Amino acid sequence: MCMATSKRVLILTGSSRGIGAALLNEYLEAGYFVIHASRSDSRNSNSNQSHFQTDLSSLDGVYGFIEFAANHSQTIEADSITLINNAGRIGQAAALKDITGEDLEKTIG
């Protein structure tokens, strides 16, 4: 008897370093197709992934990635889709009184 293979997709932001890079590798090893975004270029050569290089701190970057992920053939054919929004920004390391309003807004925005 032939069983259908589940098409599981992970959509991941902030995939280039740290927790995001670890999540990328874990989900690839678990058999997911991973659609991921980061500011830096992805060097991972696994064919079960698709990378979108963008800065998600800009609305154009967010909209571009959403369109990329939503229209990807793997997403359209998926049985399940998981989203992990891991992208983040640490911002300026300083006493709160010394952080500019603009930097604070970008960090928690």
mmCIF file of C-alpha atoms in Angstrom:
data_model
loop_
_atom_site.group_PDB
_atom_site.id
_atom_site.type_symbol
_atom_site.label_atom_id
_atom_site.label_comp_id
_atom_site.label_asym_id
_atom_site.label_seq_id
_atom_site.Cartn_x
_atom_site.Cartn_y
_atom_site.Cartn_z
ATOM 1 C CA MET A 1 0.000 0.000 0.000
ATOM 2 C CA CYS A 2 1.372 3.416 -0.987
ATOM 3 C CA MET A 3 0.900 6.193 1.543
ATOM 4 C CA ALA A 4 0.840 9.814 0.463
ATOM 5 C CA THR A 5 3.724 11.910 1.702
ATOM 6 C CA SER A 6 2.749 14.911 3.795
ATOM 7 C CA LYS A 7 3.915 18.208 2.318
ATOM 8 C CA ARG A 8 4.905 20.255 5.348
ATOM 9 C CA VAL A 9 6.156 23.804 4.907
ATOM 10 C CA LEU A 10 7.851 26.051 7.438
ATOM 11 C CA ILE A 11 7.898 29.798 6.839
ATOM 12 C CA LEU A 12 10.732 31.233 8.936
ATOM 13 C CA THR A 13 12.088 34.741 9.424
ATOM 14 C CA GLY A 14 15.497 35.611 10.821
ATOM 15 C CA SER A 15 17.102 32.422 9.519
ATOM 16 C CA SER A 16 20.731 33.460 9.070
ATOM 17 C CA ARG A 17 22.086 33.218 12.615
ATOM 18 C CA GLY A 18 21.438 32.003 16.140
ATOM 19 C CA ILE A 19 18.064 30.474 16.926
ATOM 20 C CA GLY A 20 16.823 31.067 13.363
ATOM 21 C CA ALA A 21 19.727 29.161 11.801
ATOM 22 C CA ALA A 22 19.216 26.311 14.293
ATOM 23 C CA LEU A 23 15.481 26.201 13.523
ATOM 24 C CA LEU A 24 16.216 26.148 9.801
ATOM 25 C CA ASN A 25 18.479 23.123 10.182
ATOM 26 C CA GLU A 26 16.126 21.276 12.554
ATOM 27 C CA TYR A 27 13.105 21.657 10.287
ATOM 28 C CA LEU A 28 15.092 20.681 7.186
ATOM 29 C CA GLU A 29 16.245 17.530 8.994
ATOM 30 C CA ALA A 30 12.624 16.826 9.990
ATOM 31 C CA GLY A 31 11.607 16.792 6.313
ATOM 32 C CA TYR A 32 9.987 20.197 5.995
ATOM 33 C CA PHE A 33 10.363 22.443 2.980
ATOM 34 C CA VAL A 34 11.547 25.740 4.497
ATOM 35 C CA ILE A 35 10.817 29.146 3.004
ATOM 36 C CA HIS A 36 12.945 31.603 4.937
ATOM 37 C CA ALA A 37 14.024 35.219 5.027
ATOM 38 C CA SER A 38 17.018 37.057 6.404
ATOM 39 C CA ARG A 39 18.986 40.220 5.739
ATOM 40 C CA SER A 40 22.097 38.293 4.796
ATOM 41 C CA ASP A 41 22.578 35.861 1.956
ATOM 42 C CA SER A 42 21.810 32.213 2.715
ATOM 43 C CA ARG A 43 24.734 29.863 2.115
ATOM 44 C CA ASN A 44 22.802 26.664 2.861
ATOM 45 C CA SER A 45 22.631 24.515 -0.278
ATOM 46 C CA ASN A 46 19.820 22.154 0.739
ATOM 47 C CA SER A 47 17.291 21.779 -2.080
ATOM 48 C CA ASN A 48 14.401 21.614 0.395
ATOM 49 C CA GLN A 49 14.480 25.332 1.028
ATOM 50 C CA SER A 50 13.963 28.669 -0.618
ATOM 51 C CA HIS A 51 15.577 31.841 0.730
ATOM 52 C CA PHE A 52 14.389 35.438 0.315
ATOM 53 C CA GLN A 53 16.987 38.072 1.162
ATOM 54 C CA THR A 54 15.319 41.167 2.607
ATOM 55 C CA ASP A 55 15.224 43.555 5.536
ATOM 56 C CA LEU A 56 11.989 42.919 7.402
ATOM 57 C CA SER A 57 12.262 46.228 9.267
ATOM 58 C CA SER A 58 10.828 47.866 6.129
ATOM 59 C CA LEU A 59 7.233 47.350 4.976
ATOM 60 C CA ASP A 60 8.475 46.697 1.431
ATOM 61 C CA GLY A 61 10.603 43.857 2.808
ATOM 62 C CA VAL A 62 7.676 42.400 4.747
ATOM 63 C CA TYR A 63 5.288 42.625 1.803
ATOM 64 C CA GLY A 64 7.900 41.171 -0.543
ATOM 65 C CA PHE A 65 8.478 38.161 1.693
ATOM 66 C CA ILE A 66 4.754 37.576 2.246
ATOM 67 C CA GLU A 67 4.182 37.598 -1.512
ATOM 68 C CA PHE A 68 7.196 35.318 -2.091
ATOM 69 C CA ALA A 69 6.048 32.798 0.533
ATOM 70 C CA ALA A 70 2.347 32.877 -0.373
ATOM 71 C CA ASN A 71 2.969 32.339 -4.082
ATOM 72 C CA HIS A 72 5.685 29.689 -3.704
ATOM 73 C CA SER A 73 4.725 26.393 -5.338
ATOM 74 C CA GLN A 74 5.564 24.494 -2.130
ATOM 75 C CA THR A 75 3.171 26.686 -0.120
ATOM 76 C CA ILE A 76 0.372 26.298 -2.638
ATOM 77 C CA GLU A 77 0.713 22.483 -2.548
ATOM 78 C CA ALA A 78 1.279 22.193 1.232
ATOM 79 C CA ASP A 79 -0.786 20.021 3.566
ATOM 80 C CA SER A 80 0.384 22.068 6.548
ATOM 81 C CA ILE A 81 2.137 25.410 6.969
ATOM 82 C CA THR A 82 3.951 26.535 10.118
ATOM 83 C CA LEU A 83 5.096 30.129 10.657
ATOM 84 C CA ILE A 84 7.924 31.060 13.009
ATOM 85 C CA ASN A 85 8.468 34.812 13.068
ATOM 86 C CA ASN A 86 11.974 34.875 14.526
ATOM 87 C CA ALA A 87 13.289 38.072 12.917
ATOM 88 C CA GLY A 88 14.404 40.562 15.462
ATOM 89 C CA ARG A 89 16.578 43.511 16.213
ATOM 90 C CA ILE A 90 18.554 44.065 19.378
ATOM 91 C CA GLY A 91 19.021 47.794 18.898
ATOM 92 C CA GLN A 92 21.366 50.093 20.737
ATOM 93 C CA ALA A 93 22.811 48.704 23.980
ATOM 94 C CA ALA A 94 22.569 51.625 26.401
ATOM 95 C CA ALA A 95 20.634 52.959 29.362
ATOM 96 C CA LEU A 96 17.028 53.633 28.377
ATOM 97 C CA LYS A 97 17.525 57.382 28.903
ATOM 98 C CA ASP A 98 20.298 57.322 26.264
ATOM 99 C CA ILE A 99 18.374 55.468 23.544
ATOM 100 C CA THR A 100 16.781 57.579 20.826
ATOM 101 C CA GLY A 101 13.068 57.306 20.211
ATOM 102 C CA GLU A 102 13.751 56.191 16.630
ATOM 103 C CA ASP A 103 16.021 53.333 17.764
ATOM 104 C CA LEU A 104 13.504 52.219 20.392
ATOM 105 C CA GLU A 105 10.678 52.262 17.835
ATOM 106 C CA LYS A 106 12.711 50.158 15.371
ATOM 107 C CA THR A 107 13.578 47.668 18.107
ATOM 108 C CA ILE A 108 10.080 47.059 19.495
ATOM 109 C CA GLY A 109 8.067 48.218 16.461
#
